[in-house]
Short mmCIF file of C-alpha atoms in Angstrom, two decimals:
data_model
loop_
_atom_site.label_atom_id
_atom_site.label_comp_id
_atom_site.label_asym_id
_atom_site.label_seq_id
_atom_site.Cartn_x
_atom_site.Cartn_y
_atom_site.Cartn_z
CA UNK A 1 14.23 -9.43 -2.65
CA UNK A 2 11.56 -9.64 -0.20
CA UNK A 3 7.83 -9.48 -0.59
CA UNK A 4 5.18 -7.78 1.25
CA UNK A 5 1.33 -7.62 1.50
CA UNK A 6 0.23 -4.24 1.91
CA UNK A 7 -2.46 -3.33 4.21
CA UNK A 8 -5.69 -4.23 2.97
CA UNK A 9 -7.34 -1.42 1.20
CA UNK A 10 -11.32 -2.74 0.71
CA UNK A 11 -13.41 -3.01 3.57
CA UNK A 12 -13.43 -6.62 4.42
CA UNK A 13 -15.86 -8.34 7.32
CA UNK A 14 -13.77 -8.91 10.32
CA UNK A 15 -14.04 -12.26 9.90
CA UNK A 16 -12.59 -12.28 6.54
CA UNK A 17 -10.00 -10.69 7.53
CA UNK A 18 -8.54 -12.80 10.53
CA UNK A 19 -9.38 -16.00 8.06
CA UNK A 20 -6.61 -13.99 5.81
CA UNK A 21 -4.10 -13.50 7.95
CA UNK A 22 -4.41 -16.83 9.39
CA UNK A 23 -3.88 -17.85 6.26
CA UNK A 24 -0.69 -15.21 5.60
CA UNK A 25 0.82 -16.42 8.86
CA UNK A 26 1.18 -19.86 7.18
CA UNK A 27 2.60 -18.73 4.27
CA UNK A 28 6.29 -18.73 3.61
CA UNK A 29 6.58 -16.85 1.10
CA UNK A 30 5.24 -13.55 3.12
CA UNK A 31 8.21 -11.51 4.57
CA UNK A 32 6.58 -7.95 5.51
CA UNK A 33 3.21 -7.25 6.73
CA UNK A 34 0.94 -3.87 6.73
CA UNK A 35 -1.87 -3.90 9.14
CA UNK A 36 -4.15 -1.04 9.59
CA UNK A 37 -7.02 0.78 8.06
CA UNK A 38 -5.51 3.25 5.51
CA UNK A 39 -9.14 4.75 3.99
CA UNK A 40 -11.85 5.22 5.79
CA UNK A 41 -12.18 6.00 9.66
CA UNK A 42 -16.05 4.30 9.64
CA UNK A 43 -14.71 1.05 8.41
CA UNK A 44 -14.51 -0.05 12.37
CA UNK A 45 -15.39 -3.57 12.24
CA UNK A 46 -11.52 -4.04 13.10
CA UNK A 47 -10.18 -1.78 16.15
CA UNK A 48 -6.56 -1.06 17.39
CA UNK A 49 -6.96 -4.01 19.72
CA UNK A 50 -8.06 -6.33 17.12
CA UNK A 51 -4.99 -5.17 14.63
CA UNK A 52 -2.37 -5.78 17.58
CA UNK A 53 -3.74 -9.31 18.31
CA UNK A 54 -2.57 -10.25 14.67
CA UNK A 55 0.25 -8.37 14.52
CA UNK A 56 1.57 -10.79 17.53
CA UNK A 57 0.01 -13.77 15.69
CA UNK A 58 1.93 -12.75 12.75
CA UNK A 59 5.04 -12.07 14.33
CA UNK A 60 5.24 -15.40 15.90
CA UNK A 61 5.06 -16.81 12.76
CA UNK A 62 8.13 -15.33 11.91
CA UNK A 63 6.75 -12.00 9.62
CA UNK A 64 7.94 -8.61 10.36
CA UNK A 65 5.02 -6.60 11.00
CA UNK A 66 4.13 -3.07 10.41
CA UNK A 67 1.34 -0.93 11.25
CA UNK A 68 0.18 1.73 8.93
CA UNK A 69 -1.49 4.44 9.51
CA UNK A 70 -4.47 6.79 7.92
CA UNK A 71 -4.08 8.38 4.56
CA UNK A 72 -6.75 11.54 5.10
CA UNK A 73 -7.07 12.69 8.61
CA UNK A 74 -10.35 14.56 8.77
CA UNK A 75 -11.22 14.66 12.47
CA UNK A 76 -9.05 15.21 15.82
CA UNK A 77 -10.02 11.60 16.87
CA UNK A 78 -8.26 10.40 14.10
CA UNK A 79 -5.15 12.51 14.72
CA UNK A 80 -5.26 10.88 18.38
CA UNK A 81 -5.45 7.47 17.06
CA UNK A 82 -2.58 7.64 14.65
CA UNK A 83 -0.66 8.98 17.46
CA UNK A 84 -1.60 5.18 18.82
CA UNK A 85 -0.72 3.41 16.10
CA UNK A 86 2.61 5.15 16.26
CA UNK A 87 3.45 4.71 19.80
CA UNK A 88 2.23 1.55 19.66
CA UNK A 89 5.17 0.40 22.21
CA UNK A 90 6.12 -2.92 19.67
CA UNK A 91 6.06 -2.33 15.71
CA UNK A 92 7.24 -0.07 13.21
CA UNK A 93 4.59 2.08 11.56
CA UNK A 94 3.99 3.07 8.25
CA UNK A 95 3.33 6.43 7.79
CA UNK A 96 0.99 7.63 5.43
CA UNK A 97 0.28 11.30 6.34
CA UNK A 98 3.13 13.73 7.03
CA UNK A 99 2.06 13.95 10.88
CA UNK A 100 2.91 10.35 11.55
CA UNK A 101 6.54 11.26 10.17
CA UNK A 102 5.67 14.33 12.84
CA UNK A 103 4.75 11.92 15.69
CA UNK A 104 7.48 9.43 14.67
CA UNK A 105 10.12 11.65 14.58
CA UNK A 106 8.98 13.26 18.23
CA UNK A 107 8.99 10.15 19.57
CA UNK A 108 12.46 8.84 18.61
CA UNK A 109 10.84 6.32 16.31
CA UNK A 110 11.17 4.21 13.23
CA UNK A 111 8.82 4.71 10.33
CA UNK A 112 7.81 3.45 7.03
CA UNK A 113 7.23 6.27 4.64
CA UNK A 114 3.95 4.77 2.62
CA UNK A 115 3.27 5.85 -1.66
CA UNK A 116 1.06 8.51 -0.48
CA UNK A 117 4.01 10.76 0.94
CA UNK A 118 5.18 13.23 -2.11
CA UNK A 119 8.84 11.96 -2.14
CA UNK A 120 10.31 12.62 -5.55
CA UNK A 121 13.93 13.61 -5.38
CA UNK A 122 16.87 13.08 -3.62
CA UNK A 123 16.02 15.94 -1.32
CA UNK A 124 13.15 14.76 0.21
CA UNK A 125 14.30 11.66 0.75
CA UNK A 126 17.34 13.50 2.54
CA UNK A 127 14.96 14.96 4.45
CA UNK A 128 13.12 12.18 5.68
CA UNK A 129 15.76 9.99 6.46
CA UNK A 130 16.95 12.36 8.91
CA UNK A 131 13.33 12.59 10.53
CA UNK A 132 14.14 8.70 11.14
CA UNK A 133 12.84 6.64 8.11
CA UNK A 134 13.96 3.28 7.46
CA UNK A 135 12.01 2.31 4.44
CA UNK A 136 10.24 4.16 1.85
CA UNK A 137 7.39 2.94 -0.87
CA UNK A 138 8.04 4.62 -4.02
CA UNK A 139 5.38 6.72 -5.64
CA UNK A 140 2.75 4.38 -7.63
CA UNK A 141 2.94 6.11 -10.62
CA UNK A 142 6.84 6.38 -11.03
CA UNK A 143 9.04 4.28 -13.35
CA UNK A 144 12.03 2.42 -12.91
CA UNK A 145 14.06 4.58 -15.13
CA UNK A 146 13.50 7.27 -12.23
CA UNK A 147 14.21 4.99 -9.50
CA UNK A 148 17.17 4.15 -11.05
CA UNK A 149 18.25 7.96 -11.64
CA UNK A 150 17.57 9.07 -8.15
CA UNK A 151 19.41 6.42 -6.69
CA UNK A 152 22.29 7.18 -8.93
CA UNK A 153 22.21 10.93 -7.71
CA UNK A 154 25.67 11.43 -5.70
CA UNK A 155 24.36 13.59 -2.78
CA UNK A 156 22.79 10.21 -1.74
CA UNK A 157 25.45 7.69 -2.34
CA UNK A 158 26.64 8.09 1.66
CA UNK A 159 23.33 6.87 2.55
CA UNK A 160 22.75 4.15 0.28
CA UNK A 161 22.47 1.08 2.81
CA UNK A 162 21.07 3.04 5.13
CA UNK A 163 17.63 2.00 4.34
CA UNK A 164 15.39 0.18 1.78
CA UNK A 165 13.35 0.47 -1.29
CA UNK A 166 9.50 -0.83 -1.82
CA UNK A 167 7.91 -0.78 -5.13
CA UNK A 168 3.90 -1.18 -5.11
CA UNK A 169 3.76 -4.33 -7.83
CA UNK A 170 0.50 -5.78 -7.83
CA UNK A 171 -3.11 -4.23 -7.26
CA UNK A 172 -5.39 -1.55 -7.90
CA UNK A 173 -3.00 1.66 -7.78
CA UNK A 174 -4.38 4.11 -5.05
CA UNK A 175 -4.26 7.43 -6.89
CA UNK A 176 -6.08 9.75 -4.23
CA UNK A 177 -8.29 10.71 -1.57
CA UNK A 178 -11.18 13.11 -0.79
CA UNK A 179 -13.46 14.12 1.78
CA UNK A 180 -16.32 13.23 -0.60
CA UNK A 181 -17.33 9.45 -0.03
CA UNK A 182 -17.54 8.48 -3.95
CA UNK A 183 -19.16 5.08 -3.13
CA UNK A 184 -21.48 6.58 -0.79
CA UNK A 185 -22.32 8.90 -3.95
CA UNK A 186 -22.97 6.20 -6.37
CA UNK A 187 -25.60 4.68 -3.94
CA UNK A 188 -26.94 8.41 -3.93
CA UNK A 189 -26.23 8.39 -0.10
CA UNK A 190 -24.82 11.17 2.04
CA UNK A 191 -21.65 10.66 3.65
CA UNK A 192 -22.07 10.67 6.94
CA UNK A 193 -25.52 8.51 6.07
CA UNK A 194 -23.11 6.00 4.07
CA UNK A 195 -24.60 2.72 6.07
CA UNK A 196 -21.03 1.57 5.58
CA UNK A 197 -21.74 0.52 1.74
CA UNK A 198 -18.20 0.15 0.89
CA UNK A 199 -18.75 -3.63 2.38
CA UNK A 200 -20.62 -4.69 -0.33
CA UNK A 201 -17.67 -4.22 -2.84
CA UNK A 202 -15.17 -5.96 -1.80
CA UNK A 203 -12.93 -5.40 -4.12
CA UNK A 204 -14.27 -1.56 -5.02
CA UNK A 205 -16.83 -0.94 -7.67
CA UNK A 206 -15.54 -0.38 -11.22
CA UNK A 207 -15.99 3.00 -12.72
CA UNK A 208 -17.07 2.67 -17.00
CA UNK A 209 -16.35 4.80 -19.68
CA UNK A 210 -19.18 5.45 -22.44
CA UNK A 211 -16.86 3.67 -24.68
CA UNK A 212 -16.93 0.54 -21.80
CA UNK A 213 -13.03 0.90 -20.58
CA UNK A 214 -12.65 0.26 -17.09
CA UNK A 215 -11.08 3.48 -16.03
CA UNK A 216 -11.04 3.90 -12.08
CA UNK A 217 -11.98 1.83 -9.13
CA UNK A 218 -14.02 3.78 -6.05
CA UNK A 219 -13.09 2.47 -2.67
CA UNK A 220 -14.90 4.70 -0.50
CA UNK A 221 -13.27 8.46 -0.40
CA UNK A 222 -10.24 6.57 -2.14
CA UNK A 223 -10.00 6.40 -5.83
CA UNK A 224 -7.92 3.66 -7.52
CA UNK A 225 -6.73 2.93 -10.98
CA UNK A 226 -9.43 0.83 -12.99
CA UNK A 227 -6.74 -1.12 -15.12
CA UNK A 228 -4.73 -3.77 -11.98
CA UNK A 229 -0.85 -2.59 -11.57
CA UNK A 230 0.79 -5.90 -12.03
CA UNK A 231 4.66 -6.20 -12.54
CA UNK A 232 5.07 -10.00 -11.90
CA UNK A 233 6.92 -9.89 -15.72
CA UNK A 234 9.22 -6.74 -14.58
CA UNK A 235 10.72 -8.53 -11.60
CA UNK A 236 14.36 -8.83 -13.19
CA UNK A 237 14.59 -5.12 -13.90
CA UNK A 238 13.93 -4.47 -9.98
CA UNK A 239 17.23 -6.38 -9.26
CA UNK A 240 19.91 -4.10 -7.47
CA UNK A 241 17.39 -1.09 -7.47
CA UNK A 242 14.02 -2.45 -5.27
CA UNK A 243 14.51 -4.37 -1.84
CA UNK A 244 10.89 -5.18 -1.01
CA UNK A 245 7.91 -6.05 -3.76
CA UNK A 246 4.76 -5.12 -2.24
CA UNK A 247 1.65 -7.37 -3.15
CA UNK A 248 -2.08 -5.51 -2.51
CA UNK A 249 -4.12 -7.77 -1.01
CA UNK A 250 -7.46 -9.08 -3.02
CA UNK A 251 -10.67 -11.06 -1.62
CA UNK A 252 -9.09 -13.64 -3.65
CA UNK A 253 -5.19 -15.36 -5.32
CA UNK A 254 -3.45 -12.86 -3.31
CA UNK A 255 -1.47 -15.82 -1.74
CA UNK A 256 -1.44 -17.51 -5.45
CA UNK A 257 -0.35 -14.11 -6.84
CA UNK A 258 2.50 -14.07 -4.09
CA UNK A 259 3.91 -17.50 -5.37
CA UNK A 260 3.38 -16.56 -8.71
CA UNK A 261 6.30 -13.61 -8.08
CA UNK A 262 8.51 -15.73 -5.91
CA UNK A 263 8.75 -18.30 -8.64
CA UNK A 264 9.60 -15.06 -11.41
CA UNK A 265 12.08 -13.35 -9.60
CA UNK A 266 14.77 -14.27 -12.11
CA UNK A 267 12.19 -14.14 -15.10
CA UNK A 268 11.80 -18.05 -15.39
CA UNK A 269 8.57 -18.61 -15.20
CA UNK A 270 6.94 -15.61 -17.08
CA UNK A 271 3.26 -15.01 -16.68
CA UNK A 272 0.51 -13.95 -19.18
CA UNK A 273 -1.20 -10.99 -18.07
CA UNK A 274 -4.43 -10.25 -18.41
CA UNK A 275 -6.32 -7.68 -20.76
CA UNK A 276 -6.37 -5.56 -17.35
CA UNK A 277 -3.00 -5.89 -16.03
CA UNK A 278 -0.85 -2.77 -16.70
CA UNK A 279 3.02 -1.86 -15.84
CA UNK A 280 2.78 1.53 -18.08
CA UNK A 281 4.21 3.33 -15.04
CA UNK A 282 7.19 1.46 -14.79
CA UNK A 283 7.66 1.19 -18.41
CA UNK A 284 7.90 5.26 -17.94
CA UNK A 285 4.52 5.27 -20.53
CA UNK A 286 0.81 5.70 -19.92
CA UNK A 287 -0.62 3.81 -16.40
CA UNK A 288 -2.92 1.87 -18.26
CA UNK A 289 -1.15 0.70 -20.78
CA UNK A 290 0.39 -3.10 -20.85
CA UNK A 291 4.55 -3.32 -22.52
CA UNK A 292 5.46 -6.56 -23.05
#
């Protein structure tokens, strides 16, 4: 298998976030990069220009390097700045919005299709391989048991090989996205008066039930599971079914976290999770939940 590290979902100072993937460029045990701003269109501290320059970086260290794209287009600049990421002239793209696959497939080109496309059956997967996809992220909150089923289906056995599988494993699952700013709201801010608040949680802000269970994570207009997906102990039941095991980056241990896998892959070196870990999803039970 390989490994990934997803684009970074938190807005990070720029700083902190060339230091990482200075850091990720020395790192062996990275394969696959993501690169891009998937959230929030304010979150500018990083532009085009400055995601290309490590995108080279990175590929002369020997990663393969993708770019992905938006999640929530809500303005026509945005639409004309996917349409750059796409054509970006040197990198596949991950696609996260259905007009990326659009742009992609218009432009004779590659793509990525990223968890937030619906694809859950054999016919949409079909369909998007013919629009030119080479690699697809499963849906966060599907189990093995239906990976294993649609991959078993026989209308897709011809194009088995034809491209790979990517399983979100580790992180805060994104769940969805609105055009309300839900940080911005728990500051009692206005949206488009946010002051770019979403810095000051690097790693989201936690979201408390009355009965004090951790039950979602706000990341700007994103919201994210509270409880942290982590399958580091599920790694032998990917084998033969997953061909990339995507890691989300945190503001810290991502690279630990990375190791950590590489060293399970065969289920040697187990780890204890913690009380806030869950694989419930790809146990086929309730997200939150933690099977041993």
């Amino acid at each position: 298998m390989k490994y990934s590290l997803g684009a970074i979902q938190y807005f990070w100072p720029k700083e902190v976030v060339q230091n990482f993937y200075k850091d990720v460029a020395d790192d062996a045990g990275v394969d696959i990069v993501y690169l891009g701003e998937t959230v929030c269109q304010k979150r500018t501290e990083l532009r085009f220009a400055d995601y290309m320059d490590i995108a080279h970086q990175l590929r002369e260290a020997g990663k393969t390097v993708c770019l992905s794209t938006m999640t929530l287009l809500e303005a026509p600049a945005l639409v004309r700045d996917m349409v750059r990421y796409v054509d970006n002239g040197e990198f596949m793209v991950e696609a996260n919005d259905v007009g990326a696959i659009q742009i992609a497939r218009e432009k004779h080109l590659p793509f990525v299709a990223g968890a937030a496309i619906n694809c859950y059956n054999q016919h949409s997967l079909k369909y998007l391989l013919q629009q030119g996809m080479q690699r697809w992220v499963m849906p966060v909150e599907l189990s093995r048991d239906w990976l294993q089923t649609l991959l078993q289906q026989d209308s897709l056995q011809e194009d088995i090989g034809r491209f790979e599988t990517e399983v979100f494993a580790f992180g805060h699952l994104p769940l969805a996205w609105s055009a309300r700013c839900f940080t911005a709201r728990s500051e009692d801010r206005q949206k488009d008066q946010c002051e770019l608040c979403c810095i000051k949680y690097p790693k989201g802000r936690e979201v408390i039930s009355q009965d004090g269970q951790q039950v979602f994570v706000l990341n700007g207009i994103q919201t994210q599971s509270g409880h942290r997906c982590n399958l580091i102990n599920d790694l032998p039941s990917m084998q033969g079914l997953v061909d990339v095991v995507r890691i989300s980056p945190e503001p810290e241990g991502t690279l630990e976290w990375l190791a950590a896998f590489r060293a399970n892959e065969q289920g040697g070196q187990p780890v204890k999770l913690g009380p806030t870990d869950s694989n419930g999803y790809w146990r086929r039970v309730a997200g939150m939940l933690q099977v041993s």
